[in-house]
Short mmCIF file of C-alpha atoms and ligand atoms in Angstrom, two decimals:
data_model
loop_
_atom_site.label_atom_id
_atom_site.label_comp_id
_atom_site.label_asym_id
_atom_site.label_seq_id
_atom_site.Cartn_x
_atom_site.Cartn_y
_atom_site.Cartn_z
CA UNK A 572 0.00 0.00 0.00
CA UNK A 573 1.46 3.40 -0.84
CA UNK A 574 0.67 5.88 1.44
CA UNK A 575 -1.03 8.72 -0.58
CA UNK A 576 -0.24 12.54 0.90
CA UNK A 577 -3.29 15.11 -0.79
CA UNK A 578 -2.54 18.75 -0.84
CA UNK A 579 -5.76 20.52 -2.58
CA UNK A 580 -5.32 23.01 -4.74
CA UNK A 581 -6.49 26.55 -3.76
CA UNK A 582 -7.12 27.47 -7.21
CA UNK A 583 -10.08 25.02 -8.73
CA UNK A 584 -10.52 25.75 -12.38
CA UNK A 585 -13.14 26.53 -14.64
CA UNK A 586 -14.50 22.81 -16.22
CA UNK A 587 -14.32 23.17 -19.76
CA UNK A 588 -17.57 23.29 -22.01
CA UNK A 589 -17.99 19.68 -23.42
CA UNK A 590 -18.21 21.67 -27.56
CA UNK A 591 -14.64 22.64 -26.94
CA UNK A 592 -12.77 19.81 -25.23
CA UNK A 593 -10.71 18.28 -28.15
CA UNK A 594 -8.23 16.25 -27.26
CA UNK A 595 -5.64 16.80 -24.42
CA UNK A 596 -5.79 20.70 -24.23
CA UNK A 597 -7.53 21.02 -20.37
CA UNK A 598 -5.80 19.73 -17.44
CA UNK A 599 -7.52 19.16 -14.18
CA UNK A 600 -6.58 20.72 -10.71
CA UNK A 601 -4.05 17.70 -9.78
CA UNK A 602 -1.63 15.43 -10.16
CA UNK A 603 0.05 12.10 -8.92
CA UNK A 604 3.73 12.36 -8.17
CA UNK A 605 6.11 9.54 -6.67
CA UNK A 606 9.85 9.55 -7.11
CA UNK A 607 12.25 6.79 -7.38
CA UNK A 608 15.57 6.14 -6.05
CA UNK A 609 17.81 2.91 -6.04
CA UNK A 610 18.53 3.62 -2.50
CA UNK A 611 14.73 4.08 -1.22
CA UNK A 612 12.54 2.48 -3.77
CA UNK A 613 9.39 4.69 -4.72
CA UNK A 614 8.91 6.84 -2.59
CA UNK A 615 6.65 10.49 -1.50
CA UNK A 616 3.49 9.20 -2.98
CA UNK A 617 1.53 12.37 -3.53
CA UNK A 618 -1.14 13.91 -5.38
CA UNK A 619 -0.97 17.57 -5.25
CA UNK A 620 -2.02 21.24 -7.53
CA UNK A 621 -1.44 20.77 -11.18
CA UNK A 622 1.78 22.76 -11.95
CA UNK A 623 4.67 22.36 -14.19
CA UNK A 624 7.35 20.07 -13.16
CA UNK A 625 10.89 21.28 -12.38
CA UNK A 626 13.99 19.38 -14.02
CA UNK A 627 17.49 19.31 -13.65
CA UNK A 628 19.24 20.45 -17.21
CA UNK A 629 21.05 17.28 -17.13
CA UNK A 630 18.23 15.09 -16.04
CA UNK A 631 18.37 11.56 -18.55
CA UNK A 632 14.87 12.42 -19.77
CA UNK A 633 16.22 15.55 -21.63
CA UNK A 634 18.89 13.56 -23.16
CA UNK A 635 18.54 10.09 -23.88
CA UNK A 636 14.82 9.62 -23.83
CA UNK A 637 14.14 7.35 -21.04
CA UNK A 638 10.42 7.76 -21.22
CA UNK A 639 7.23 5.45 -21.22
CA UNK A 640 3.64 6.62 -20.82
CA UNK A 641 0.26 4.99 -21.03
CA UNK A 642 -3.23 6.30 -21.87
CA UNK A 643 -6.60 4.60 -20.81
CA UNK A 644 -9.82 6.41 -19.87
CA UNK A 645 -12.61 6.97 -17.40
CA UNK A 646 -16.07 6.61 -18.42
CA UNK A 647 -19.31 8.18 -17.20
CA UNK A 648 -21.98 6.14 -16.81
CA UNK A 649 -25.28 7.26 -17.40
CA UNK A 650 -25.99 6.57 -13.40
CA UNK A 651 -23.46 9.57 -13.25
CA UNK A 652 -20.89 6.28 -11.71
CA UNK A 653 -17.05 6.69 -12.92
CA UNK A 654 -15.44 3.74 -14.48
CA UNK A 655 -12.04 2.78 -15.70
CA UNK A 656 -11.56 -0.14 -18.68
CA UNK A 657 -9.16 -2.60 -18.38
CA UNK A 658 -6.88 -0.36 -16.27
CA UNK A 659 -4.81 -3.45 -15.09
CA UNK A 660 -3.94 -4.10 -18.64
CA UNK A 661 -2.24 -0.49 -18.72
CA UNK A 662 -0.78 -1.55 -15.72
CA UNK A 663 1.14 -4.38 -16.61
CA UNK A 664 2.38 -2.58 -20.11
CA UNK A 665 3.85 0.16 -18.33
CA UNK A 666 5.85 -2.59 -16.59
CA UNK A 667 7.00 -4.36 -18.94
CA UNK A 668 7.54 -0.75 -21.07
CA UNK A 669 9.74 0.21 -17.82
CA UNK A 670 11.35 -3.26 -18.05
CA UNK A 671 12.41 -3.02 -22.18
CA UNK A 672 13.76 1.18 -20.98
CA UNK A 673 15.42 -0.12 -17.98
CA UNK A 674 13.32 1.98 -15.73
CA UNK A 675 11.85 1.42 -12.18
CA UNK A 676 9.16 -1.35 -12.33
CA UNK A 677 5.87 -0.09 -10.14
CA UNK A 678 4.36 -3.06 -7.73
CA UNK A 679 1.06 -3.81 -9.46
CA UNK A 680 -0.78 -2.81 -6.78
CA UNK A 681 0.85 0.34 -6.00
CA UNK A 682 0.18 1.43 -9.84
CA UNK A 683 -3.29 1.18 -9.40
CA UNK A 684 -4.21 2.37 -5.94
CA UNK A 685 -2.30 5.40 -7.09
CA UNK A 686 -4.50 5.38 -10.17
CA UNK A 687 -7.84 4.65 -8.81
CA UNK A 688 -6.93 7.09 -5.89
CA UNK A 689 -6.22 9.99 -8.54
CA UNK A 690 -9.33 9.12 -10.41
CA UNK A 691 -11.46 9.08 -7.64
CA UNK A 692 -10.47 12.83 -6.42
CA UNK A 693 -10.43 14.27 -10.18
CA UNK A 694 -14.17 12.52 -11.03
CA UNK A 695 -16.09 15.30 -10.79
CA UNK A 696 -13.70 16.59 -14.28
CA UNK A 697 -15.36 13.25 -16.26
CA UNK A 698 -17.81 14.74 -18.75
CA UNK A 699 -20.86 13.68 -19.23
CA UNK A 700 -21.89 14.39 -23.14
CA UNK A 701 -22.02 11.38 -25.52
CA UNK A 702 -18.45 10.36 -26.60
CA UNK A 703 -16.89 12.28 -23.71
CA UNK A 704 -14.28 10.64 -21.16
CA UNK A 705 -11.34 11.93 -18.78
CA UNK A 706 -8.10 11.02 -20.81
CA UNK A 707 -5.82 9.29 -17.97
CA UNK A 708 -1.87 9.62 -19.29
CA UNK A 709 0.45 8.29 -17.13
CA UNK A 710 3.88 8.43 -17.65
CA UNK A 711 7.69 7.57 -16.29
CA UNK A 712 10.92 9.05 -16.76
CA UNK A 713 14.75 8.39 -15.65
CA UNK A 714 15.98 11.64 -13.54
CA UNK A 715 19.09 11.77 -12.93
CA UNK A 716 21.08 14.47 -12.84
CA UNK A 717 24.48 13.41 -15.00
CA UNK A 718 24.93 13.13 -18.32
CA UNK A 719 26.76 9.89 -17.53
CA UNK A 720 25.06 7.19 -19.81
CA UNK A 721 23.55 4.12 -17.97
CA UNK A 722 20.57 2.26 -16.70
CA UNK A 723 18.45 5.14 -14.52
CA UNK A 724 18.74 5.02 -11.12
CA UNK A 725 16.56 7.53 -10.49
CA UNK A 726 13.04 8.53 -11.65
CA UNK A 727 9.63 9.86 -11.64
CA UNK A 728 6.33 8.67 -12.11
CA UNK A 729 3.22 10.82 -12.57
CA UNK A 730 -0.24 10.71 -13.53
CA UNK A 731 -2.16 13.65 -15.59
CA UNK A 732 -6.02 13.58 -16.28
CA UNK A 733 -7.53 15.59 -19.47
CA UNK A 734 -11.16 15.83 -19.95
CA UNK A 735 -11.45 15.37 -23.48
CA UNK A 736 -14.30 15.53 -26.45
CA UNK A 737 -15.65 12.60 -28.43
CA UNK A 738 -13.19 11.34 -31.31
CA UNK A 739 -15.82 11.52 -33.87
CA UNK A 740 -18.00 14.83 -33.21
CA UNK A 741 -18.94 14.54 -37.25
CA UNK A 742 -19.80 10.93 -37.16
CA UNK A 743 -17.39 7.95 -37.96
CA UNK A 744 -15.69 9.23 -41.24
CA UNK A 745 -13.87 6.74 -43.05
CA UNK A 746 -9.91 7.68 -43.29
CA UNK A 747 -6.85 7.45 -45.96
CA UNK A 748 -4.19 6.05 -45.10
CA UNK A 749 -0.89 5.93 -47.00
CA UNK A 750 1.40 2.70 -46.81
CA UNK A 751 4.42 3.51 -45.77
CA UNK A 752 7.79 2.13 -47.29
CA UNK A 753 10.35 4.59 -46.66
CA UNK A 754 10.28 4.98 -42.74
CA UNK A 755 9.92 1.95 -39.97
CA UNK A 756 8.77 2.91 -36.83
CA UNK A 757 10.26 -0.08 -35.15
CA UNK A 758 12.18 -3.25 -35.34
CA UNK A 759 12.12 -6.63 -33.55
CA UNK A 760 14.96 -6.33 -30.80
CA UNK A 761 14.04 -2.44 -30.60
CA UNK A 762 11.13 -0.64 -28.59
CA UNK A 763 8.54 -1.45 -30.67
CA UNK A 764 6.06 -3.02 -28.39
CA UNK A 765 7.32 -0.42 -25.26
CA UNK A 766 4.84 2.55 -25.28
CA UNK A 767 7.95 4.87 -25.22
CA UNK A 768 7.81 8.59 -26.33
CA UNK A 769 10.96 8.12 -28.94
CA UNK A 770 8.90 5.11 -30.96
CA UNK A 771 6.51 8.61 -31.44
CA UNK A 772 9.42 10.86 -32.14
CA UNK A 773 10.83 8.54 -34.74
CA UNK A 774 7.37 7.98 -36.60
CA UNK A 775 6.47 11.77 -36.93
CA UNK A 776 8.61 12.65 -40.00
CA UNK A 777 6.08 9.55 -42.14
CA UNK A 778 2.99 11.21 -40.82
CA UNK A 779 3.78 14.64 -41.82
CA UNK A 780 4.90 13.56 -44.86
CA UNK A 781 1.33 11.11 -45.72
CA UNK A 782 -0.36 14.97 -44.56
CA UNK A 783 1.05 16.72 -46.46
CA UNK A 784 -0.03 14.04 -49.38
CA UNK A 785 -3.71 14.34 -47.71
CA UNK A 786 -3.42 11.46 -45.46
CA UNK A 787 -4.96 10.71 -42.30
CA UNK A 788 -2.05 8.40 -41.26
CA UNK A 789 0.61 5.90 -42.54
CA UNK A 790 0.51 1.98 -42.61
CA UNK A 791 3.79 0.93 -41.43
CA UNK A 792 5.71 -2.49 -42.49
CA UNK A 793 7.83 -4.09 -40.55
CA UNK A 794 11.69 -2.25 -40.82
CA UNK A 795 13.74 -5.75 -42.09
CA UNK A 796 12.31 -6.80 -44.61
CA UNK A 797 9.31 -3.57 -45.76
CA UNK A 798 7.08 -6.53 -46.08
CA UNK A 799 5.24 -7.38 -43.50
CA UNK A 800 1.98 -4.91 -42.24
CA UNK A 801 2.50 -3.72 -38.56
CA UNK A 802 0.32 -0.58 -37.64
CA UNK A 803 -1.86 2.18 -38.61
CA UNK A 804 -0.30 5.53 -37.25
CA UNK A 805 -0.48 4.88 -33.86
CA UNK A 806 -2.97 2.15 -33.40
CA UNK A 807 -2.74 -1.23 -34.24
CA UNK A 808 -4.59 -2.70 -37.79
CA UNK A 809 -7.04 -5.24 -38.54
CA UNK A 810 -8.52 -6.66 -41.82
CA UNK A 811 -11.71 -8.61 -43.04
CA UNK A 812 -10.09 -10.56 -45.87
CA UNK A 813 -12.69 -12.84 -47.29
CA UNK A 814 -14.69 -13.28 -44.31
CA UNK A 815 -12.00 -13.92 -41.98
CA UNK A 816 -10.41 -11.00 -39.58
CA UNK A 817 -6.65 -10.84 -39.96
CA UNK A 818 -4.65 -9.17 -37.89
CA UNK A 819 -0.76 -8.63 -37.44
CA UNK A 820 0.57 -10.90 -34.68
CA UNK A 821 2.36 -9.48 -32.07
CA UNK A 822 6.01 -9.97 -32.90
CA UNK A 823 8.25 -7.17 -30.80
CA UNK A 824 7.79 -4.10 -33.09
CA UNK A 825 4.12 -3.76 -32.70
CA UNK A 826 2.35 -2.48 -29.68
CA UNK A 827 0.51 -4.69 -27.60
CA UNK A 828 -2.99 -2.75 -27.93
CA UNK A 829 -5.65 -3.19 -25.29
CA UNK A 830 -8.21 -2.49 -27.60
CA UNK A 831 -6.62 -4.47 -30.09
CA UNK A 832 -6.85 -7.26 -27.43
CA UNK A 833 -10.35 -6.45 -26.83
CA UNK A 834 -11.86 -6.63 -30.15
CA UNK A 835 -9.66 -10.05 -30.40
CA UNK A 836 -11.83 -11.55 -27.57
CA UNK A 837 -15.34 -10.00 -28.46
CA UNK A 838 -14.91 -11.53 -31.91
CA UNK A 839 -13.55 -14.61 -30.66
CA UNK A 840 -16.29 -14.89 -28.06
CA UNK A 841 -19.14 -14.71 -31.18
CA UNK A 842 -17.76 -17.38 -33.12
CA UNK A 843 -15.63 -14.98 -36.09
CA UNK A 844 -12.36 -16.54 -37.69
CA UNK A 845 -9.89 -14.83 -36.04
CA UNK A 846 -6.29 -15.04 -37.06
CA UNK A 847 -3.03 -13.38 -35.47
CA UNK A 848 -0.47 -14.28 -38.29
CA UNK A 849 1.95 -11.94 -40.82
CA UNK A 850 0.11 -10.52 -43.75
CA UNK A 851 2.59 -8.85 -46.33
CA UNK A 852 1.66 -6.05 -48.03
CA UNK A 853 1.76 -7.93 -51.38
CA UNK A 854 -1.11 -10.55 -49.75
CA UNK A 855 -3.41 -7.12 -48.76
CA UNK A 856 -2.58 -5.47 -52.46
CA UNK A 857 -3.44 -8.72 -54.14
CA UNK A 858 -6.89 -8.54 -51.86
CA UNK A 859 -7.49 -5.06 -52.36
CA UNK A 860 -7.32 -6.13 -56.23
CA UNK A 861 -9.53 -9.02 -56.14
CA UNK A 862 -12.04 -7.36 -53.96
CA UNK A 863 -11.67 -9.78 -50.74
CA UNK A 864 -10.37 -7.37 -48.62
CA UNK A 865 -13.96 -5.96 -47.05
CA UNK A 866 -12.88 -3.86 -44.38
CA UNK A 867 -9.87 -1.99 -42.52
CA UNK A 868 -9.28 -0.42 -39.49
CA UNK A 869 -7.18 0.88 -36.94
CA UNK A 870 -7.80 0.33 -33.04
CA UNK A 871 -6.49 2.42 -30.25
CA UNK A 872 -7.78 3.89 -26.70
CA UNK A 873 -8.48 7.05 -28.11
CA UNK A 874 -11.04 6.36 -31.02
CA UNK A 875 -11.68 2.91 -30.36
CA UNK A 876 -12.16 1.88 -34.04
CA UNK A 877 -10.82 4.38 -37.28
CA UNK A 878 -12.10 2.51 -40.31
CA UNK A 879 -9.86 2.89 -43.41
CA UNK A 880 -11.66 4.03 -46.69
CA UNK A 881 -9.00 4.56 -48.60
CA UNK A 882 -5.28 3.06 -49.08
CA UNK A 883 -2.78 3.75 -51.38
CA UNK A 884 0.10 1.92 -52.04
CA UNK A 885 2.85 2.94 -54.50
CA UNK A 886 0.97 5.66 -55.68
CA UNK A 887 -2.21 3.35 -56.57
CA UNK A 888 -5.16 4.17 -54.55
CA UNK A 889 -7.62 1.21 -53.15
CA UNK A 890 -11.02 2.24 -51.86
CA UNK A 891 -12.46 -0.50 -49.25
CA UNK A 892 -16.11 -0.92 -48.80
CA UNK A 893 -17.09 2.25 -51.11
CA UNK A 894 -15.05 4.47 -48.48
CA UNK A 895 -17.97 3.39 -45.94
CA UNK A 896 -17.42 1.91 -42.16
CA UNK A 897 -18.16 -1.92 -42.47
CA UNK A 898 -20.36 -4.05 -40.31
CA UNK A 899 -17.74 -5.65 -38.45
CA UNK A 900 -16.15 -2.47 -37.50
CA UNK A 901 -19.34 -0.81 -36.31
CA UNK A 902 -20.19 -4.38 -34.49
CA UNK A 903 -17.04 -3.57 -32.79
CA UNK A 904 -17.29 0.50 -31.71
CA UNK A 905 -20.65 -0.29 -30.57
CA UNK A 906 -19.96 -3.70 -28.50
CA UNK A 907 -16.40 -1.37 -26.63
CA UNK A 908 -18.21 1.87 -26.11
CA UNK A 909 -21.24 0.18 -25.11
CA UNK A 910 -19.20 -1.42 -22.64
CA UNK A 911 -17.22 1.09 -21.38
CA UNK A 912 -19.99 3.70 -21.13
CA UNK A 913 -21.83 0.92 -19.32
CA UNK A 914 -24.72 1.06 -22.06
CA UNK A 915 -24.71 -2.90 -22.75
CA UNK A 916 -23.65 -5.87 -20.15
CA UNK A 917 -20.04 -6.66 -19.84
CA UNK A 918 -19.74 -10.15 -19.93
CA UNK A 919 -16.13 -10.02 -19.70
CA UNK A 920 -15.39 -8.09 -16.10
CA UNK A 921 -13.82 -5.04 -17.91
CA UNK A 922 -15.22 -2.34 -16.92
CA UNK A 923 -14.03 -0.92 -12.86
CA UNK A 924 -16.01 1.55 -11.02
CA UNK A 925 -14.79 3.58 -9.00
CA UNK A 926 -16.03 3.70 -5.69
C1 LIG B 1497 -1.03 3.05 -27.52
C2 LIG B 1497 -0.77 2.48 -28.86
C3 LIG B 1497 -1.67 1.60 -29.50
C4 LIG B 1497 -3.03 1.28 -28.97
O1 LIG B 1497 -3.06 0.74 -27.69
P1 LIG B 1497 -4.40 0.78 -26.84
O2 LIG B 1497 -4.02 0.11 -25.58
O3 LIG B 1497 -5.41 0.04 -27.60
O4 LIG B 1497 -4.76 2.21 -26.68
C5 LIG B 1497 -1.29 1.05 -30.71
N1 LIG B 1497 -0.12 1.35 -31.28
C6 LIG B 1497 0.76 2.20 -30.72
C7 LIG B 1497 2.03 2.49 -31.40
C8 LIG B 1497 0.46 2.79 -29.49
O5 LIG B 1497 1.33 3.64 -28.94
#
């Protein structure tokens, strides 16, 4: 048990209207703070005012990039209740994200009280209109104060809430998505499956570029051999290819997804053909030819499901189900946000309400 010290702020802020919440740009009145040491362990648990954190010039974050995050959400229920989805799961990727960066691991149980704990003071910032949600982002960094290069042996963990809007205020619009075969974003042996800020750094110069093309996002393939399909921007990527639903498998460069895992088990749970295997871009071309390829999309916290309406590969262009969301895709953003809004029955222990 961590032993939690509140200081409120003095300050509370303005909430936000829900028409101009967006994504990330409001911050709630606190934060969760705990420091690391080799010497002590974790240590001054704390949740205090929101404010901006004070660094050491030399401190390893601000150097070599010994960062890891997460992002999961709270949900309010229609009974006004609070609930988190799957928060363990975020839990135990952080860890093993820490483990791959060679920073502090967080006892399970620690990680979550401190979560659940934050949550519960901050509810009140969890919007209510439809599509709405308090954007969770923790994150941990190595801070010490040398520019000597080696494992961190000291850090800082914190927790950040952001109420944020719905994902799709217009409706869910189809997106284009340009395959990428210039830039990787990871490698097997690398950080690909860590949800560390430099896999984002490294991947931003392929997005801009797909942008500035009219893109949404890029499909990346795997960096040894530029065959092999691995994710949609940041989220991972499934396929209905002739009635079955294809996905990459998880093979070290791609990121574990929680909603990737989720849609895995509701579709396994009704009976669909499910396959984790490598699909090369040549197999996906070859079906987006011969007209068995009848849906894409991408899967992520943040929008739950982004179907793909267009891809273009080596300057050909492929339209998938007329540019329209398909029926598996929508089976699957209804069946998660039903869940995690607590609109439908979760049969699967999910969702966690806050008390
Ligand atoms: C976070 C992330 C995802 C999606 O993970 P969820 O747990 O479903 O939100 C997919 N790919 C990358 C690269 C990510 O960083």
């Amino acid at each position: 048990m961590l032993n939690i010290s509140v200081t409120k702020t003095t300050a509370p802020k303005e909430k936000p209207e829900a028409s101009t919440l967006g994504f990330g740009k409001f911050f709630t009145d606190h934060m969760f703070i705990m420091d690391y040491s080799r010497e002590k362990g974790w240590y001054d648990a704390r949740i205090v005012p929101f404010a901006n954190l004070s660094l050491h010039p030399a401190s390893t974050v601000l150097h070599y990039g010994s960062e890891i995050f997460e992002g999961l959400k709270a949900y309010r229920r229609a009974d006004g209740k609070v609930q988190l989805f799957r928060p363990m799961e975020n839990i135990r990727r952080l860890n093993n994200s820490a483990e791959r960066l060679c920073l502090p691991q967080i006892p399970e149980q620690d990680a979550y009280q401190a979560l659940t704990e934050f949550v519960k003071m901050e509810q009140d910032w969890t919007p209510s209109a439809p599509g709405t949600s308090l954007y969770l982002r923790p994150f941990l960094f190595g801070n010490d104060e040398t520019l000597g290069v080696h494992a961190v042996h000291n850090a800082t963990f914190v927790v950040i809430a952001s109420p944020v809007g719905s994902y799709y205020k217009e409706g869910i619009n189809p997106v284009r998505i340009m395959i990428e075969d210039e830039d990787v974003r990871a490698v097997r042996g690398g950080t690909g499956y860590a949800k560390c800020g430099g896999n984002y750094a490294a991947s931003n110069r392929a997005g801009e570029r797909a942008e500035k093309k009219g893109y949404s996002q890029v499909l990346w393939l795997d960096g040894v051999e530029r065959k092999y399909i691995e994710e949609v921007g940041a989220m991972n990527v499934m396929f209905k290819i002739a009635g079955e639903i294809v996905t990459p498998m998880l093979s070290g460069s791609i990121l574990p997804g929680i909603t990737r895992k989720s849609c895995l088990e509701v579709l396994r749970k009704e009976g669909y053909k499910v396959s984790e295997r490598l699909l090369s871009v040549d197999e996906l071309a070859e079906a987006l030819s011969n007209g068995t390829l009848e849906e894409a999309w991408g899967c992520g916290t943040a929008a739950v499901v982004s179907p793909i309406g267009e891809l273009c590969y080596k300057g050909t262009k492929y339209i998938i189900n007329d540019g329209k969301i398909g029926a598996v895709t929508q089976h699957l953003y209804d069946t998660l946000t039903g869940i995690q809004w607590g609109k439908i029955e979760d049969p699967f222990g999910w969702t966690c309400p806050i008390d």
